[in-house]
Coordinates of C-alpha atoms and ligand atoms in Angstrom, one line a residue:
X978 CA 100.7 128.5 102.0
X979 CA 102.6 130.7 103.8
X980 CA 105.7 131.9 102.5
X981 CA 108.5 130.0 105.0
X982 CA 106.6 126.6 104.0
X983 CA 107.2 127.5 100.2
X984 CA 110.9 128.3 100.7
X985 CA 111.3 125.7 103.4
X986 CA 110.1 122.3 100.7
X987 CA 111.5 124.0 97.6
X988 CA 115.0 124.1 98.8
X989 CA 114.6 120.5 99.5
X990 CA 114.6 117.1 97.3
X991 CA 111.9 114.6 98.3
X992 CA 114.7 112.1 99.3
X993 CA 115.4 114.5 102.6
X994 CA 111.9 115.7 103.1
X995 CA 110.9 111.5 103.4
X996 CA 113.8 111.4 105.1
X997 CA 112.7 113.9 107.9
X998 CA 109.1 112.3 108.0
X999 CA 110.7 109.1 108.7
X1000 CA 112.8 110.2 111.5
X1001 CA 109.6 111.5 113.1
X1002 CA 107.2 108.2 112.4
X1003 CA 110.0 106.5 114.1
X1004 CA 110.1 108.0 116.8
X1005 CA 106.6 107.8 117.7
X1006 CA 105.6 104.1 116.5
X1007 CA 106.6 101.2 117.7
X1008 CA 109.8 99.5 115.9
X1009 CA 108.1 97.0 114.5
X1010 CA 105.3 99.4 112.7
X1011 CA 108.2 101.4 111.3
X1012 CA 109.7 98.8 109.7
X1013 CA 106.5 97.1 108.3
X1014 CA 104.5 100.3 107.0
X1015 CA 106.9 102.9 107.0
X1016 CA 110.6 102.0 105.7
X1017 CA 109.3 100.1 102.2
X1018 CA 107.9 103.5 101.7
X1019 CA 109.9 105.3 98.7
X1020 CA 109.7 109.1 97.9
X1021 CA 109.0 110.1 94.6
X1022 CA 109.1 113.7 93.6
X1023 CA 108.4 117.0 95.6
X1024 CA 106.0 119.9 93.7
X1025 CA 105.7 122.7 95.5
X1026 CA 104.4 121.8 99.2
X1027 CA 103.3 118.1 97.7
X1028 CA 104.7 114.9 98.5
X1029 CA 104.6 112.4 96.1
X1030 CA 105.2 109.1 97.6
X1031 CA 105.4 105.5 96.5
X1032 CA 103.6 102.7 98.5
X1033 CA 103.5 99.2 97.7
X1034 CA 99.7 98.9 98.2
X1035 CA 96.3 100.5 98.8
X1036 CA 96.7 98.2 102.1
X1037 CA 99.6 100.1 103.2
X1038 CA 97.4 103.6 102.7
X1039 CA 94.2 102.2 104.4
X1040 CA 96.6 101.1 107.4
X1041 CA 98.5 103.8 107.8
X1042 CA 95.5 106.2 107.7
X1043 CA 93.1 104.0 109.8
X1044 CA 96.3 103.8 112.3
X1045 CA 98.0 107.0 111.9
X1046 CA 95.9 109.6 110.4
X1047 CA 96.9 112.0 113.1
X1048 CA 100.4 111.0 113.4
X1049 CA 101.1 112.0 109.8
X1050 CA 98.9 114.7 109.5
X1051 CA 100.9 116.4 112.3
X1052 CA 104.0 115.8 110.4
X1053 CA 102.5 117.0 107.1
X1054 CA 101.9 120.4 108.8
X1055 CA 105.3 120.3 110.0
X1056 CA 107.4 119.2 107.5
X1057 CA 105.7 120.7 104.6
X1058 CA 103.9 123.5 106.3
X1059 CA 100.3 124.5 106.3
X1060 CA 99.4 123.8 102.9
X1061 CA 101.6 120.7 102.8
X1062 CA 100.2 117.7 100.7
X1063 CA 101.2 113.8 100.7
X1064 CA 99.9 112.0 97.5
X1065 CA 100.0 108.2 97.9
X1066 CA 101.4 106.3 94.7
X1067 CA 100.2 102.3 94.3
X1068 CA 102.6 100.3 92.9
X1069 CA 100.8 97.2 93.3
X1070 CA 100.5 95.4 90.0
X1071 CA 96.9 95.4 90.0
X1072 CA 97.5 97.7 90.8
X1073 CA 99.7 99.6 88.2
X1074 CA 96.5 101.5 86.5
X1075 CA 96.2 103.0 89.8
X1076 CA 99.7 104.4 89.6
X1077 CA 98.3 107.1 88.0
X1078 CA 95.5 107.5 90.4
X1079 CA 97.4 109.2 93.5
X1080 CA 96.1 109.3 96.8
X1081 CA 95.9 113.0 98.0
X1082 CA 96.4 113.5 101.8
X1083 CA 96.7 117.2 103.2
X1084 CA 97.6 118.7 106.5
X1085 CA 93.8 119.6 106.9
X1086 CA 93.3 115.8 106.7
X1087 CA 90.6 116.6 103.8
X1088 CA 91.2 113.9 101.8
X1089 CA 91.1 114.6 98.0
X1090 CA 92.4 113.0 94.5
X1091 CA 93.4 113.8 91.4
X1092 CA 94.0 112.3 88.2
X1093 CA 97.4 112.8 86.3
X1094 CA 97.1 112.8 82.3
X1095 CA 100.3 111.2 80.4
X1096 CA 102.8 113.6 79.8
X1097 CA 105.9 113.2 77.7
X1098 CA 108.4 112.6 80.5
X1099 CA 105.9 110.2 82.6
X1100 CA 107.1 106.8 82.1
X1101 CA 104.5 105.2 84.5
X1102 CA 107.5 102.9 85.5
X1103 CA 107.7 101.3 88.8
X1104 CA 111.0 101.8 90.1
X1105 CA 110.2 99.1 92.8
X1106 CA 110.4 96.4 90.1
X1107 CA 113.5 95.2 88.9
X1108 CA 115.3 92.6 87.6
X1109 CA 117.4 92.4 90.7
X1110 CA 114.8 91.9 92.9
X1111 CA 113.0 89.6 90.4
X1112 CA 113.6 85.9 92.0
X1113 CA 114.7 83.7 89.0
X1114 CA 112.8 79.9 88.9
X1115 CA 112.2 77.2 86.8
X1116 CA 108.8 78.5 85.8
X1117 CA 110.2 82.1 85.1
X1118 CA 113.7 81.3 83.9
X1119 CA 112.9 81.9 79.6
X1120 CA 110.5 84.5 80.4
X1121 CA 113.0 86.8 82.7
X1122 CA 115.8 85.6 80.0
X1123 CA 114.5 86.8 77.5
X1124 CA 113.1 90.2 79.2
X1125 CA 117.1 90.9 80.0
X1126 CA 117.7 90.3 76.2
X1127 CA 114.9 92.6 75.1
X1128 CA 116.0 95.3 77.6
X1129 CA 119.6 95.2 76.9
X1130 CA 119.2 95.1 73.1
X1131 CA 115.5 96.8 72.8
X1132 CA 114.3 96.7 69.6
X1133 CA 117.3 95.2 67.8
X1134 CA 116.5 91.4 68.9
X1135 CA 114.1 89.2 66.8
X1136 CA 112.1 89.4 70.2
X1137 CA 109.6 91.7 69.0
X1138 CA 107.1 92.0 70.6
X1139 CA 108.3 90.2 73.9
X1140 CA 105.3 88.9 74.5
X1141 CA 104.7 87.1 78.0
X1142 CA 101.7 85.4 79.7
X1143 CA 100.6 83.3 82.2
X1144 CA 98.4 83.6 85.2
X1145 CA 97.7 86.4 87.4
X1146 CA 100.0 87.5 90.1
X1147 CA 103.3 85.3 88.6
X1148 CA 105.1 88.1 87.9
X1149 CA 104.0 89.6 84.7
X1150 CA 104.0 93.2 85.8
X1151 CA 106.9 93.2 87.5
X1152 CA 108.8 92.0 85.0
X1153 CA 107.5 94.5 82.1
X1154 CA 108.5 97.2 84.2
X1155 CA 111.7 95.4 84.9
X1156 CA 112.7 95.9 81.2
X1157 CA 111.7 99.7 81.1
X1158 CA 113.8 100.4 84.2
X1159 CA 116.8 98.9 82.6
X1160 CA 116.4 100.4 79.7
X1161 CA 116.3 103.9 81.0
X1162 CA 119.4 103.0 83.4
X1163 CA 121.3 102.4 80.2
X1164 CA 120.0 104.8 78.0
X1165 CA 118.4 107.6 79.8
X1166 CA 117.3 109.1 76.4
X1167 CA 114.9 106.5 75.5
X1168 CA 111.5 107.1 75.2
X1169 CA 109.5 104.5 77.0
X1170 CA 106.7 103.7 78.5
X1171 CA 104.4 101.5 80.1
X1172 CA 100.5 101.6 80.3
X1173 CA 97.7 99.0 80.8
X1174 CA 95.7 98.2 78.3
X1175 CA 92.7 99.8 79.9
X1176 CA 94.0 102.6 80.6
X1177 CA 95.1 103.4 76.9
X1178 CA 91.6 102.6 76.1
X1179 CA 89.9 104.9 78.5
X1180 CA 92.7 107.5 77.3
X1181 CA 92.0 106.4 73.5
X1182 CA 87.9 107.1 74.2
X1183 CA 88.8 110.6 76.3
X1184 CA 90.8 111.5 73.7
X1185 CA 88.3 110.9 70.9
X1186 CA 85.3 112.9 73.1
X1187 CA 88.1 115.9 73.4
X1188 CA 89.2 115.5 69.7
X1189 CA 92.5 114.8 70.2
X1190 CA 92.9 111.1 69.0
X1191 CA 95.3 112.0 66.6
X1192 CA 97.7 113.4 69.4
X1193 CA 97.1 110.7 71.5
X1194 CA 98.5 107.8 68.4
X1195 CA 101.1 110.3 67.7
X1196 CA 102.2 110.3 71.3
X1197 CA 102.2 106.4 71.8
X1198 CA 103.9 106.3 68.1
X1199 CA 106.5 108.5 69.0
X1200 CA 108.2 106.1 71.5
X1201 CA 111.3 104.0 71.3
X1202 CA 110.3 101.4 73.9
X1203 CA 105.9 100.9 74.5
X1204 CA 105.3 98.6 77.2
X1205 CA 101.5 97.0 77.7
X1206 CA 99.9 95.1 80.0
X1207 CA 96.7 93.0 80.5
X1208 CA 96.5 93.3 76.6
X1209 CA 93.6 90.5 76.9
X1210 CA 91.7 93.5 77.9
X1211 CA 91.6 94.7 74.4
X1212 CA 89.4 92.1 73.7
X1213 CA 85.8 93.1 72.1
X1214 CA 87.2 96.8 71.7
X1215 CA 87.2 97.2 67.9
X1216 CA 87.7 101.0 67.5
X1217 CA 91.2 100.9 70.4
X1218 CA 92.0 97.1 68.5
X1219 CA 92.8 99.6 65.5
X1220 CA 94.8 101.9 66.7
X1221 CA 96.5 100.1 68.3
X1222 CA 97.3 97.8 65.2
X1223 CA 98.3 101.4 63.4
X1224 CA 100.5 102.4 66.4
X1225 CA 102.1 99.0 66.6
X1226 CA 102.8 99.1 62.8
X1227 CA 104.7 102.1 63.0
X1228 CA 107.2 101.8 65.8
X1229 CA 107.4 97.7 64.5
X1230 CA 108.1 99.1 60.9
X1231 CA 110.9 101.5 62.6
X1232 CA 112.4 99.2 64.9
X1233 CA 111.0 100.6 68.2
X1234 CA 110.5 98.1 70.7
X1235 CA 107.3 96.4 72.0
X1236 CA 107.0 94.3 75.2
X1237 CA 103.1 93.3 75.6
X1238 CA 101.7 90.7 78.8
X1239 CA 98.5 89.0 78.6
X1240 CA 96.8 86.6 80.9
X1241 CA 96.8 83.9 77.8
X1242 CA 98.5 83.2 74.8
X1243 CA 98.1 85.1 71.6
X1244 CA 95.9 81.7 69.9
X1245 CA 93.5 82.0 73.2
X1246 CA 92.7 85.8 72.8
X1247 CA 89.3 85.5 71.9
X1248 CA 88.0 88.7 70.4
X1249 CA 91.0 90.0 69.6
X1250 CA 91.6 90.8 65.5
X1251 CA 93.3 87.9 63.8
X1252 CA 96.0 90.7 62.6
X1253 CA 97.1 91.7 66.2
X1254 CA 97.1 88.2 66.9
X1255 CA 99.0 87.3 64.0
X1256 CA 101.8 90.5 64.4
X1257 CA 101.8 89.5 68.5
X1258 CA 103.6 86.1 67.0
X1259 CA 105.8 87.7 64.8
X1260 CA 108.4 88.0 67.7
X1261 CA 108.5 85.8 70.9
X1262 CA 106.1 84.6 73.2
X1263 CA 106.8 83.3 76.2
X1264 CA 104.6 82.2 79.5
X1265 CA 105.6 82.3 83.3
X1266 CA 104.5 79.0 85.3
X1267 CA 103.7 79.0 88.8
X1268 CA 106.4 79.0 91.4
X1269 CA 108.0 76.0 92.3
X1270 CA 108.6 75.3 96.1
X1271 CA 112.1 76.5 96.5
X1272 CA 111.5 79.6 94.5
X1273 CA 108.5 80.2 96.9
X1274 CA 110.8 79.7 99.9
X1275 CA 113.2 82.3 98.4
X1276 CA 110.3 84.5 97.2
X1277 CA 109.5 85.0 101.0
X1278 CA 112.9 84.9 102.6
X1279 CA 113.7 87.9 100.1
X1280 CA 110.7 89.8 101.0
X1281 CA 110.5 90.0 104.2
X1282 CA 114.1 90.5 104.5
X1283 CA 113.3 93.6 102.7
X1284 CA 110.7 94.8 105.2
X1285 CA 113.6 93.9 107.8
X1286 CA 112.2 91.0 108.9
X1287 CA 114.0 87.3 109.4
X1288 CA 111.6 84.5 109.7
X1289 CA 112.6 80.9 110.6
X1290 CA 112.9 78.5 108.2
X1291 CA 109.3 76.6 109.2
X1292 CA 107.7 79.1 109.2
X1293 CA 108.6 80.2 105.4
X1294 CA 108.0 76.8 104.7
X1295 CA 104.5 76.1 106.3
X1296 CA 103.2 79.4 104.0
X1297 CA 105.4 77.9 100.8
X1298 CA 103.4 74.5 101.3
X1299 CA 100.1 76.3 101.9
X1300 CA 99.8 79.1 98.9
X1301 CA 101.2 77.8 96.1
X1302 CA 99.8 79.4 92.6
X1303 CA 100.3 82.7 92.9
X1304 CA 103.4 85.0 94.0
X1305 CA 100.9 88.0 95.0
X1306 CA 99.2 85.8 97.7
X1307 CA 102.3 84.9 98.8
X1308 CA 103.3 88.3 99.2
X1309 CA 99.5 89.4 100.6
X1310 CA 100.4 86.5 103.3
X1311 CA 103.7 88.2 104.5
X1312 CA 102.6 91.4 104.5
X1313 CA 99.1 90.4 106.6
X1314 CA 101.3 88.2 109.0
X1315 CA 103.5 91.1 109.3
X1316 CA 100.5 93.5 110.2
X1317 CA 99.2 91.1 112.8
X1318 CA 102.3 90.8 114.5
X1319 CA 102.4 94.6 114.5
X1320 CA 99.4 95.3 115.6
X1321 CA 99.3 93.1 118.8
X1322 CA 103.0 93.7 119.2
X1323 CA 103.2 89.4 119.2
X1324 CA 106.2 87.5 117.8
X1325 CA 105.6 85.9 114.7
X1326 CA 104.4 82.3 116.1
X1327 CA 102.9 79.5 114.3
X1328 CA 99.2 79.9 115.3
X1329 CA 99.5 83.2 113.9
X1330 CA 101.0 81.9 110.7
X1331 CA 98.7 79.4 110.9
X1332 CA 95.5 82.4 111.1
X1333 CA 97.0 83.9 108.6
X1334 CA 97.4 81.3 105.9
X1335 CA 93.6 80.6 106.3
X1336 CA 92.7 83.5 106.2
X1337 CA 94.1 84.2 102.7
X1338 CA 93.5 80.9 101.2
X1339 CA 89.6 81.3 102.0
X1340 CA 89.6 85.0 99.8
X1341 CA 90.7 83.0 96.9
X1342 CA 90.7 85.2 94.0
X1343 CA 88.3 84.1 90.9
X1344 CA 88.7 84.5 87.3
X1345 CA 85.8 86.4 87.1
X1346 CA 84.3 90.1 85.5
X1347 CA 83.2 93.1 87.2
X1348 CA 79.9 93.2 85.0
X1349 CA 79.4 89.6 86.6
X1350 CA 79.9 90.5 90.0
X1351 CA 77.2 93.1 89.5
X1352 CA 74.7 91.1 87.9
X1353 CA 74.7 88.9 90.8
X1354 CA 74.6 91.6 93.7
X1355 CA 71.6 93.2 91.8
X1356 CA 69.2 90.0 91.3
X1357 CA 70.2 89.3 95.2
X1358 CA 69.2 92.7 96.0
X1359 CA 65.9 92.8 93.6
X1360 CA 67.4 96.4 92.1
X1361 CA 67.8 97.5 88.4
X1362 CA 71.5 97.0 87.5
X1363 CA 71.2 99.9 84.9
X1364 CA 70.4 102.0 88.3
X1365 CA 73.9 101.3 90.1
X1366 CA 75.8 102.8 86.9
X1367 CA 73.3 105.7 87.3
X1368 CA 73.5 108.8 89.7
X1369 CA 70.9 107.2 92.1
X1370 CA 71.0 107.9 95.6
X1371 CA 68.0 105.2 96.8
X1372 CA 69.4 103.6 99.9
X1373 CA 68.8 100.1 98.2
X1374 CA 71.0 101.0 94.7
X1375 CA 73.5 103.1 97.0
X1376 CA 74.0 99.0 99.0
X1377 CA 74.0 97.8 96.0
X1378 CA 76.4 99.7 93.8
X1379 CA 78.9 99.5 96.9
X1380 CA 78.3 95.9 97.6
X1381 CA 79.4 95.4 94.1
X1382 CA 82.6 97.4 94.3
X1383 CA 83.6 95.8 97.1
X1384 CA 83.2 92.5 95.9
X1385 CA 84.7 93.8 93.0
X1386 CA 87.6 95.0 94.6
X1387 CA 88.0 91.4 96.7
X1388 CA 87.2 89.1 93.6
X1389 CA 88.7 90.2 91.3
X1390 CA 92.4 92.0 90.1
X1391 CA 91.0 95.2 88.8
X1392 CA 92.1 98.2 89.7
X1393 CA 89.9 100.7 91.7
X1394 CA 90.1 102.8 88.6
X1395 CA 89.1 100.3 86.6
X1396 CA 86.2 99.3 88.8
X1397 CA 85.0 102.7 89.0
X1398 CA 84.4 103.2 85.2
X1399 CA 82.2 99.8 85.5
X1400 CA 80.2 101.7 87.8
X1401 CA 79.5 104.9 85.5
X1402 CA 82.7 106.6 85.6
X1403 CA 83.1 107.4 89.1
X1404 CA 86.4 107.7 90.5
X1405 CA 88.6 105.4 92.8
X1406 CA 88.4 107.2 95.7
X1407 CA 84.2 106.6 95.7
X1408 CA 85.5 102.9 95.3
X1409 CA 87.9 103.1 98.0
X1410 CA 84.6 105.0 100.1
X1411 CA 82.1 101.8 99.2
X1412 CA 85.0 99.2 100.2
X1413 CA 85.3 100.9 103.3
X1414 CA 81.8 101.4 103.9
X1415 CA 80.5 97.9 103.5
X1416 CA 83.4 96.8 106.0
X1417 CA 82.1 98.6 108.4
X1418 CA 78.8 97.8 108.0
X1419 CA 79.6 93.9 107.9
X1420 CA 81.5 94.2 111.0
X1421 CA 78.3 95.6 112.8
X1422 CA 75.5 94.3 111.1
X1423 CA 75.5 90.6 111.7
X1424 CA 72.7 90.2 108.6
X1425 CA 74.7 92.3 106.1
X1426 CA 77.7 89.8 106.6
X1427 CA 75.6 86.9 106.3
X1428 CA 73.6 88.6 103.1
X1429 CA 77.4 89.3 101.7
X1430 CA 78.8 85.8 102.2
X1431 CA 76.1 84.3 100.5
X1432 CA 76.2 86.6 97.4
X1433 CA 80.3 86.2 97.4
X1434 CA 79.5 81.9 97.5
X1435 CA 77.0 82.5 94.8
X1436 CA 79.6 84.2 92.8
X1437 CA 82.4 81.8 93.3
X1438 CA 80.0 78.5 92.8
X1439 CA 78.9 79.8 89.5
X1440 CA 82.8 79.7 88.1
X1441 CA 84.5 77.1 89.9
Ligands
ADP19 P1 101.1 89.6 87.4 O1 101.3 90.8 86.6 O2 101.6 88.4 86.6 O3 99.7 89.4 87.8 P2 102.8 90.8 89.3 O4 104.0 91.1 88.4 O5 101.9 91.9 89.7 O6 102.0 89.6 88.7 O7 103.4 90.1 90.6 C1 102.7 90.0 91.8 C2 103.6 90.4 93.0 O8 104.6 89.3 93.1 C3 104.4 91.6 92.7 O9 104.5 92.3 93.9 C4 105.8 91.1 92.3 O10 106.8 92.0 92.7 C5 105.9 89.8 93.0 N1 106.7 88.8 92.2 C6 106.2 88.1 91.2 N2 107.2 87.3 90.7 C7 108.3 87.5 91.4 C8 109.6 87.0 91.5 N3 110.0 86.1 90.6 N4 110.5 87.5 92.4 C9 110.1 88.5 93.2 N5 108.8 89.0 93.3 C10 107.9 88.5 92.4
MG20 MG1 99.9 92.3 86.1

């Protein structure tokens, strides 16, 4: 890095440096774009000549580098200098594993990634979620209640755990971080943070093969607030079940609070020890419903006023009538209708509302495993599933392994980190690769789509 570009990012904060990559996106997109893919972007931190960048969504990094791969190269290079680097941040809730995955982008458009380990100052809080922007309705009006009670009083309300469930994309994440956030804006001392739970297992098994798992309960038991999600993912993990029974002993026993989602209640968690069951009921569980129709309305009126958008009142009513279980479809549906417009520089009219609707209520997500997915792409495909874990290269278990992740990826809510350890440890940017990969393939190859369709039907006839 030359010496100029060092001095140049150092003497800034991230806030101007975002700042002067926005004035110059703006400039050279169309309004529209800017406001859509560029503005909900938030900085994060500056090291060095690095970027570190929030984005709501691996869909916001796939379009911005299929659209303007050049675009923000260029500015890379002149903003941040030769050696200047953007990392892309998901905050999506499915997301939140992969908020520790960053997305590397440099200005010699080489693409690479790398993995951040916890450290004691990461929180792995989402600024983005907050109890302000969390819209209060009847099916989320105890749960967010008593999240405001937890995080104003952490550990000293007979809400411990806070445990909260219900099904995926109501709201759980958002409001688990929620109660981290406030804490820390209160009391910036706290110690808190938040991981999923399959994260702290892959951790808890890393740190076992590096013989650290000692440090790695000490570091979770040193905490004043520990936030987990997904916790049903626990399930069938005997050896992380433990220590994580030892860990929530301790900070229990000293008052320290613990806010834990699931995607069931505490009775339903199969697999799970009957003594982590038993201590998740000591405090207060509570579940989220599904949106009701004037939340959903509200829901969509306050997010895309937040991308800068006003949509008439039909129109936010046609998609309220049309995706109704699930606040994450809702959102995909604004954000897709927003891209569309975008892209063909249309208004927002009802056929392409209409489009778009259809569109996402035919990728309906199913409740259903990565293992599965796999299974069934490998008997269509006559190829050993122990091969697609493996390093094989053979063209048929290379179609295979990707066909899998990308299903993967479109079935189900796991996060590309999450879907690469199914698939022998690989890493999510192979994942993000394959996904890519078999789009482009399905878009030419007429046979491949068909081959794909009828592996997805197979998938989703065997669980409906
Ligand atoms: P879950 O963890 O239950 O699967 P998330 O918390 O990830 O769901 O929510 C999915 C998306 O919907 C997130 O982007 C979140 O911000 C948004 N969302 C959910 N509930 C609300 C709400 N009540 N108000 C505003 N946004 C919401
Ligand atoms: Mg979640």
């Amino acid at each position: 890095m030359s010496e100029l570009a060092v001095k140049l990012s150092s003497d800034k904060d991230p806030n101007t440096i975002w700042k002067e990559f926005l004035s110059i996106i703006k400039e050279n997109v169309p309004f529209i774009t800017y406001h859509t893919w560029f503005l909900p972007i938030k900085p994060y931190e500056l090291d060095g000549a690095t970027l570190k960048i929030y984005v709501p969504n691996n869909f916001f990094i796939e379009w911005i580098e299929g659209h303007h791969n050049a675009l923000i190269n260029n500015i890379i290079h002149q903003v941040l200098g030769p050696e200047g680097k953007l990392v892309y941040i998901v905050l999506e809730e499915k997301e939140s594993p992969d908020t520790d995955t960053p997305i590397t982008q440099s200005s010699d458009s080489s693409v690479n990634h790398d993995n951040k380990q916890h450290s004691t100052v990461e929180t792995y809080l989402n600024s983005r979620y907050t109890f302000e922007n969390f819209i209060k309705g009847e099916g989320n009006q105890l749960a967010r209640a008593a999240a405001i009670a937890v995080a104003e009083n952490p550990g000293e309300t007979s809400f411990n755990p806070l445990f909260i469930y219900g099904g995926v994309g109501l709201g759980k994440t958002h409001l688990i971080h929620a109660i981290g956030n406030k804490i820390l804006e209160k009391q910036h001392f706290k110690k808190v943070i938040y991981v999923s739970s399959d994260v702290f297992t892959v951790e808890f098994v890393e740190s076992i093969q590096n013989n650290t798992a000692n440090e790695f309960a000490n570091f979770y038991k040193s905490m004043d607030v520990l936030i987990i999600d997904d916790i049903q993912f626990l399930m069938g993990k005997e050896k992380t079940q433990d220590l994580f029974y030892n860990i929530f002993n301790t900070l229990h026993q000293s008052g320290k609070q613990i806010v834990l989602s699931s995607d069931k209640p505490p009775k339903d968690l199969k697999g799970l020890n009957e003594r982590l069951i038993s201590r998740f009921q000591w405090g207060l569980t509570v579940d989220i419903q599904p949106p009701d129709f004037e939340t959903r309305i509200a829901i969509l009126k306050n997010k895309s006023e937040s991308y800068g958008f006003i949509l008439p009142g039909n129109i936010l009513e046609y998609i309220a009538h049309n995706i109704t279980t699930n606040i994450r479809e809702l959102e995909g549906c604004l954000i897709k209708l927003l891209a569309n417009a975008s892209l063909s520089s249309k208004q927002i009219d009802f056929e392409l509302v209409k489009k778009t609707v259809k569109e996402i209520s035919t990728t309906k997500r199913v409740d259903v495993s990565i293992d599965f997915i796999t299974r069934v792409v490998c008997e269509f495909f006559a190829v050993d599933e122990n091969k697609v874990r493996e390093k094989n290269r053979r063209k048929e278990v290379v179609l295979a392994r990707q066909t899998a992740m990308y299903l993967s990826k479109n079935l189900t809510n796991s996060s590309l980190k999450t879907i690469g350890l199914h698939f022998g440890g690989r890493d999510h940017s192979t994942v993000i690769h394959a996904c890519n990969n078999i789009e482009t393939l399905i878009e030419k190859d007429a046979q491949l789509r068909e081959k794909i369709n009828s592996i997805k039907s197979k998938i989703e006839l065997s669980i409906s």
